[in-house]
Coordinates of C-alpha atoms (C1' of nucleotides) in Angstrom, one line a residue:
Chain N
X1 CA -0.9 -7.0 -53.8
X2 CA -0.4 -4.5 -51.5
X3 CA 1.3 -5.2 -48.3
X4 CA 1.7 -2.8 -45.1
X5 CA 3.7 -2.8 -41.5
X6 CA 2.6 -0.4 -38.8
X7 CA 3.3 -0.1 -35.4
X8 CA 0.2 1.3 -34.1
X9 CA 1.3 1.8 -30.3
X10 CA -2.1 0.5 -28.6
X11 CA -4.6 -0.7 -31.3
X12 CA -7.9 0.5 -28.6
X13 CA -6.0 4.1 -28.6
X14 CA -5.7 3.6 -32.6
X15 CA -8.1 2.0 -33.6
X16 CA -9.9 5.2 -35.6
X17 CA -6.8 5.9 -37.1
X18 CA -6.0 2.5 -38.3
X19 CA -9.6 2.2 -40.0
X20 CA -9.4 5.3 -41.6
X21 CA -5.7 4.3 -42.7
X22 CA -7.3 1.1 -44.3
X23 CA -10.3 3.1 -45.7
X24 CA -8.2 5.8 -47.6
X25 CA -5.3 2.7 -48.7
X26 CA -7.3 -0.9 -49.0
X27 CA -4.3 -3.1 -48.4
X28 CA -4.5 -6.2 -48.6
X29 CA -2.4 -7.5 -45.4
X30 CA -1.8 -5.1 -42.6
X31 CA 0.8 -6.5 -40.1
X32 CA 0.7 -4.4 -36.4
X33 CA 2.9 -4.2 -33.9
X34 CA 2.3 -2.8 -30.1
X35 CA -1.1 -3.6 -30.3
X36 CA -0.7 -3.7 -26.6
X37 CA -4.2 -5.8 -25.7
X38 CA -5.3 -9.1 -25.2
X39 CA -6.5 -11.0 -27.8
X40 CA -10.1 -11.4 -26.3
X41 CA -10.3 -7.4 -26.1
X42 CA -8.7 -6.5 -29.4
X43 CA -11.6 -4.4 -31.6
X44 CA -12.3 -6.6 -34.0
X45 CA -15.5 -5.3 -35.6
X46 CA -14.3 -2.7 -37.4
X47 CA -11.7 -4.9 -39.2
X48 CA -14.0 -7.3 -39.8
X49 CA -16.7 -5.4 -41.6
X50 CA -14.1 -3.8 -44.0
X51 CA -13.6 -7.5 -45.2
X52 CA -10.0 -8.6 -42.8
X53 CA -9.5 -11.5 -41.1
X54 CA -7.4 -11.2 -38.1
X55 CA -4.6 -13.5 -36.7
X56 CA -3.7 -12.3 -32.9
X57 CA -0.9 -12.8 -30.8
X58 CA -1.7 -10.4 -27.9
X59 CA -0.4 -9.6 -24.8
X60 CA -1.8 -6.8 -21.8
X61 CA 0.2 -3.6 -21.7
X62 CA 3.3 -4.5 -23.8
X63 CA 4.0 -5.6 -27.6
X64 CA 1.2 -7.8 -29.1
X65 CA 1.7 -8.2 -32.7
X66 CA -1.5 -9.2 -35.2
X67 CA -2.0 -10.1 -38.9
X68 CA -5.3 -8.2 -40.8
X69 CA -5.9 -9.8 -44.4
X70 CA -8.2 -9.8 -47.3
X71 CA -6.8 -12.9 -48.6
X72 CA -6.6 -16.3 -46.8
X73 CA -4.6 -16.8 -43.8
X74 CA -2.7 -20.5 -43.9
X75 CA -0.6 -22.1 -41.4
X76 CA -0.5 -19.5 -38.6
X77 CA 2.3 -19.6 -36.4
X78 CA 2.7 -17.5 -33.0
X79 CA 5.6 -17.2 -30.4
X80 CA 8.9 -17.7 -32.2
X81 CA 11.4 -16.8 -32.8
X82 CA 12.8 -17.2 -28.7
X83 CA 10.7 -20.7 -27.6
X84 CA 11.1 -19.4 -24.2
X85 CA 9.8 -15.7 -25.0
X86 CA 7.6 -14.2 -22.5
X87 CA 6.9 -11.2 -25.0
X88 CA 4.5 -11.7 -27.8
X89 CA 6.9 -10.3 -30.6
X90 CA 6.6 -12.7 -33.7
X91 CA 3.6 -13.8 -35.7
X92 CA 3.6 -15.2 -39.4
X93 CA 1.6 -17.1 -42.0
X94 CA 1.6 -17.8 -45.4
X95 CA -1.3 -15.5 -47.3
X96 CA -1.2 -15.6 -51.2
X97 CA 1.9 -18.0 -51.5
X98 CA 4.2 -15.4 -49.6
X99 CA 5.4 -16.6 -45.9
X100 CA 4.5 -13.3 -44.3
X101 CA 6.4 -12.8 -40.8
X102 CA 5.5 -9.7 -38.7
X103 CA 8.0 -9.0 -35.8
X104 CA 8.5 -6.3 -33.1
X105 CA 12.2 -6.7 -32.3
X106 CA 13.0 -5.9 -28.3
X107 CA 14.4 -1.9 -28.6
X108 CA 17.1 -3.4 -26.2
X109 CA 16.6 0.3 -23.7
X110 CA 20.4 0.9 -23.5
X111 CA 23.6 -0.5 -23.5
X112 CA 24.4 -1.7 -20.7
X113 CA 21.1 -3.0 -19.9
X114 CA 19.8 -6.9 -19.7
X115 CA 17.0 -5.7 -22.1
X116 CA 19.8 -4.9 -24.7
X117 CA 21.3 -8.4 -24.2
X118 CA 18.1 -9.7 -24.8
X119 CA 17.4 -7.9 -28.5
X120 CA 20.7 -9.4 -29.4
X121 CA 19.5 -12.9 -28.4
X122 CA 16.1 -12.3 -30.2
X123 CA 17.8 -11.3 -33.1
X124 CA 20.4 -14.5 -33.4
X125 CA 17.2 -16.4 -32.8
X126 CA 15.8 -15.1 -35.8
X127 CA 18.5 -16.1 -37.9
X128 CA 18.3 -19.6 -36.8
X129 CA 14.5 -19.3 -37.6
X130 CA 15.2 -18.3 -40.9
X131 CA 17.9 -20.8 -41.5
X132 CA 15.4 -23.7 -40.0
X133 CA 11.9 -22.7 -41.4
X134 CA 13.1 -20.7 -44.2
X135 CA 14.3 -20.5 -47.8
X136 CA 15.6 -17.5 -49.6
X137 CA 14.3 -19.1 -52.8
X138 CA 11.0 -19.0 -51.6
X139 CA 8.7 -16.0 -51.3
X140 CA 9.3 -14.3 -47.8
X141 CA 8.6 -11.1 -45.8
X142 CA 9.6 -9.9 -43.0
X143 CA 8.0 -6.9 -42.1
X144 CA 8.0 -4.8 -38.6
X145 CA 9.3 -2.8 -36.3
X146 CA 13.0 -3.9 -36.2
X147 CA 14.6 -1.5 -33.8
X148 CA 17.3 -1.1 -35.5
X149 CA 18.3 1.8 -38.0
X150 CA 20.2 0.1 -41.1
X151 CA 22.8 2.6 -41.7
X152 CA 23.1 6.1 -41.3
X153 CA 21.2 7.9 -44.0
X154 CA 18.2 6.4 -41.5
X155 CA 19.4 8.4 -39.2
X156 CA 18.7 12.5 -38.9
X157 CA 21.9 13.0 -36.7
X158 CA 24.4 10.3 -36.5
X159 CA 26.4 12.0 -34.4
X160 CA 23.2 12.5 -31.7
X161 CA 22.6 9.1 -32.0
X162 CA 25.9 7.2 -32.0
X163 CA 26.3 3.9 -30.1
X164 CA 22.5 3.6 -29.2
X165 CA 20.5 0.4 -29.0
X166 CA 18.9 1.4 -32.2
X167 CA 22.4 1.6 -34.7
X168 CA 25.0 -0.2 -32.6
X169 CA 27.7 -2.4 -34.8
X170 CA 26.3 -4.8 -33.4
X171 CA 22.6 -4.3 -33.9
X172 CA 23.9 -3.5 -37.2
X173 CA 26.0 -7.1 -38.1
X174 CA 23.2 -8.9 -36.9
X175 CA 20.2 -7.3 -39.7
X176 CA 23.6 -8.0 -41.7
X177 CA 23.4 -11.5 -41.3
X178 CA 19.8 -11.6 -41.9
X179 CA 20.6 -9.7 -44.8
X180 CA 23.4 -12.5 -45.8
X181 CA 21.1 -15.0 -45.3
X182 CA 18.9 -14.1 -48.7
X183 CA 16.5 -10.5 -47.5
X184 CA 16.7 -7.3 -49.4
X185 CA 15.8 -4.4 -47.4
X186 CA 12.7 -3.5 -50.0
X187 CA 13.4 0.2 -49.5
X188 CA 16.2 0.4 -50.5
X189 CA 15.3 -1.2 -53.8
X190 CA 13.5 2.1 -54.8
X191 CA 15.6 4.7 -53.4
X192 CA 19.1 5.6 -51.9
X193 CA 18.1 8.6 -50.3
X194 CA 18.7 9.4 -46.6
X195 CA 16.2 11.3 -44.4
X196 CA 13.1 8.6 -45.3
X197 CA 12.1 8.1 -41.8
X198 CA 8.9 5.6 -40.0
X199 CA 9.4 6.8 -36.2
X200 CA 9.9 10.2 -34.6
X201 CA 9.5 10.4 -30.8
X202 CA 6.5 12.1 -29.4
X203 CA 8.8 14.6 -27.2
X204 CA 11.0 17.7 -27.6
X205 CA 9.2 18.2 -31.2
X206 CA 11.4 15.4 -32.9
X207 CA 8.8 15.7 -35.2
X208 CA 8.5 18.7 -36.4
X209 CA 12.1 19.4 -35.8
X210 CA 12.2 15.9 -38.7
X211 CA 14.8 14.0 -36.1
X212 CA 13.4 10.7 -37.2
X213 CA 14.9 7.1 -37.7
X214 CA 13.6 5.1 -40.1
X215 CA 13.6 1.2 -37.8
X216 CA 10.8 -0.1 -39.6
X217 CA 11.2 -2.2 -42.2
X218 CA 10.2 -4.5 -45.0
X219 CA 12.9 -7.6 -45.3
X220 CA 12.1 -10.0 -49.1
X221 CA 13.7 -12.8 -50.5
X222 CA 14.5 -12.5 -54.4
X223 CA 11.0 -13.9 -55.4
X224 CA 9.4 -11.4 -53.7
X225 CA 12.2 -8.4 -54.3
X226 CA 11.0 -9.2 -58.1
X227 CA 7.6 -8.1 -58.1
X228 CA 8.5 -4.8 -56.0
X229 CA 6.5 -2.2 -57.6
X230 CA 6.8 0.3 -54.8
X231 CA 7.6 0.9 -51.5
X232 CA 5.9 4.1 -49.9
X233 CA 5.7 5.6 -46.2
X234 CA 4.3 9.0 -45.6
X235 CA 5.0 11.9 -43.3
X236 CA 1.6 12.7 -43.2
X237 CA 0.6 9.6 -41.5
X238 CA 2.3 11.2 -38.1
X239 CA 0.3 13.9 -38.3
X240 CA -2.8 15.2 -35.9
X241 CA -5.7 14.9 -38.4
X242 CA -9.0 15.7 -37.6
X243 CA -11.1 13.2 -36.3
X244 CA -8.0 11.1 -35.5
X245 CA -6.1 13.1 -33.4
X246 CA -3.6 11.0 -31.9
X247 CA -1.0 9.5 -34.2
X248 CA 1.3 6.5 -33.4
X249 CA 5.1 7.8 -33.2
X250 CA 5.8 5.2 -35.9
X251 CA 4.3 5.4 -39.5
X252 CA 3.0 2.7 -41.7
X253 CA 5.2 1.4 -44.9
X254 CA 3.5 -0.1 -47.9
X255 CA 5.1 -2.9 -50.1
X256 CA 3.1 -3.0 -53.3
X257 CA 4.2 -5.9 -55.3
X258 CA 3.0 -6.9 -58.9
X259 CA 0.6 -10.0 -59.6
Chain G
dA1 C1' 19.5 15.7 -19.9
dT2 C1' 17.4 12.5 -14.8
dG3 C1' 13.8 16.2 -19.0
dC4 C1' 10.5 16.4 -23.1
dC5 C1' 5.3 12.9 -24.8
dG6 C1' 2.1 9.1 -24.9
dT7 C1' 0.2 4.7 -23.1
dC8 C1' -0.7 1.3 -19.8
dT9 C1' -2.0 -0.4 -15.1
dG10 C1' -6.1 -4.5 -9.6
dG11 C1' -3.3 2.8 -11.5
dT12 C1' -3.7 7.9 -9.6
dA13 C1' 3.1 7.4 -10.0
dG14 C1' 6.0 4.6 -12.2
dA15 C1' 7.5 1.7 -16.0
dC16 C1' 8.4 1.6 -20.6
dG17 C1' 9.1 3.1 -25.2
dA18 C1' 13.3 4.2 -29.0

DNA sequence: ATGCCGTCTGGTAGACGA
């Protein structure tokens, strides 16, 4: 089974991209983030005639996060994990036996800022989400854009970007405690290298200059962690290509797990 | 760096992203 997390930034500006992305790499489950649409106007066509069922939670100009899948979709859920959240950030279901949550965590701007106060709620709401609906013994992920940057070898400069919303301590304790609660970051079940990056900003050539941060991530409980057979992201994905010009600033990363 | 780039909007400049 093979798994994937991309925030797409606008699904109607991506939606070429994305296709070809699910031509070239048939996953089964495709989790996006940003899609940045309503859920009456998101394309669904071309999704549905390469075989995915969609599950939207959409919202006009901001966030918007939607489940494609091959297999089954069972027990959707939309909203959580703030009750009161005006942002569509969180959707999950269970698909093949695995609870599947894909999340776009507030980026929290700076600081000093409400915003920032607001990721840190989001993110303690999460943990009582886990703690209510969840069990580390069972088969989880929870995949997304996280916003945060685990530690510093997912970072290209530390020192550039110290005390940012991104790797704060206190960004940091709180994908801690999710950690604590039972998730492996999957990544960093196949490698311990730095410099494996998912975002680079579209200005002052971050890209090319590779000043990345790697924020999204794959989060599994130890029945899931098990089957890891790889977890992959590539550089290329960032990249103008012809016929798809435009890519997202974030990449897509692939969980492929065993049967 | 207030900047850069890209996306969105009852828009055409400003908010937001990370």
């Amino acid at each position: 089974m093979r798994i994937a997390t991309w925030n797409v930034n606008s699904i109607r500006t991506r939606e070429d991209r994305v296709l070809l992305w699910l031509d070239e790499h048939e996953p089964d489950v495709l989790l996006m983030q940003e899609t940045k649409v309503v859920d009456e106007n998101f394309p669904r066509e071309g999704f549905e005639e390469r075989g995915y069922t969609l599950a939207l939670h959409g919202q006009r100009t901001y966030n918007g996060v939607a489940i494609a899948s091959k297999l089954p979709i069972e027990d959707l859920e939309t909203g959580f994990p703030l009750a009161d959240d005006e942002d569509a950030r969180g959707i999950a279901a269970t698909i093949a036996g695995i609870r599947v949550g894909g999340l776009y965590v507030p980026n929290g701007r700076r600081l000093d800022a409400d915003h920032y106060q607001y990721k840190l709620r989001w993110l303690d709401a999460l943990h009582v989400w886990l703690r209510e609906t969840g069990d580390p013994a069972a088969p989880l992920i929870l995949a997304g854009d996280f916003n945060i940057a685990p530690d510093d070898r997912d970072v290209h400069d530390p020192a550039e970007w110290q005390d940012t919303v991104m790797n704060s301590d206190e960004v940091r304790a709180r994908l801690q405690t999710l950690l604590g609660w039972g998730l492996t970051d999957a990544l960093r079940t196949v490698s311990d290298e730095g410099g494996i990056f998912t975002w680079w900003d579209y200005r002052a050539g971050a890209f090319r200059f590779n000043k990345g941060l790697r924020i999204d991530l794959m989060l599994v409980t130890d029945p899931v962690r098990d089957r890891i057979e790889a977890v992959t992201t590539d550089r290329n994905d960032r990249k103008v290509r012809k016929g798809v010009e435009k890519p997202s600033d974030h990449i897509p990363v692939t969980l492929e797990l065993r049967d």
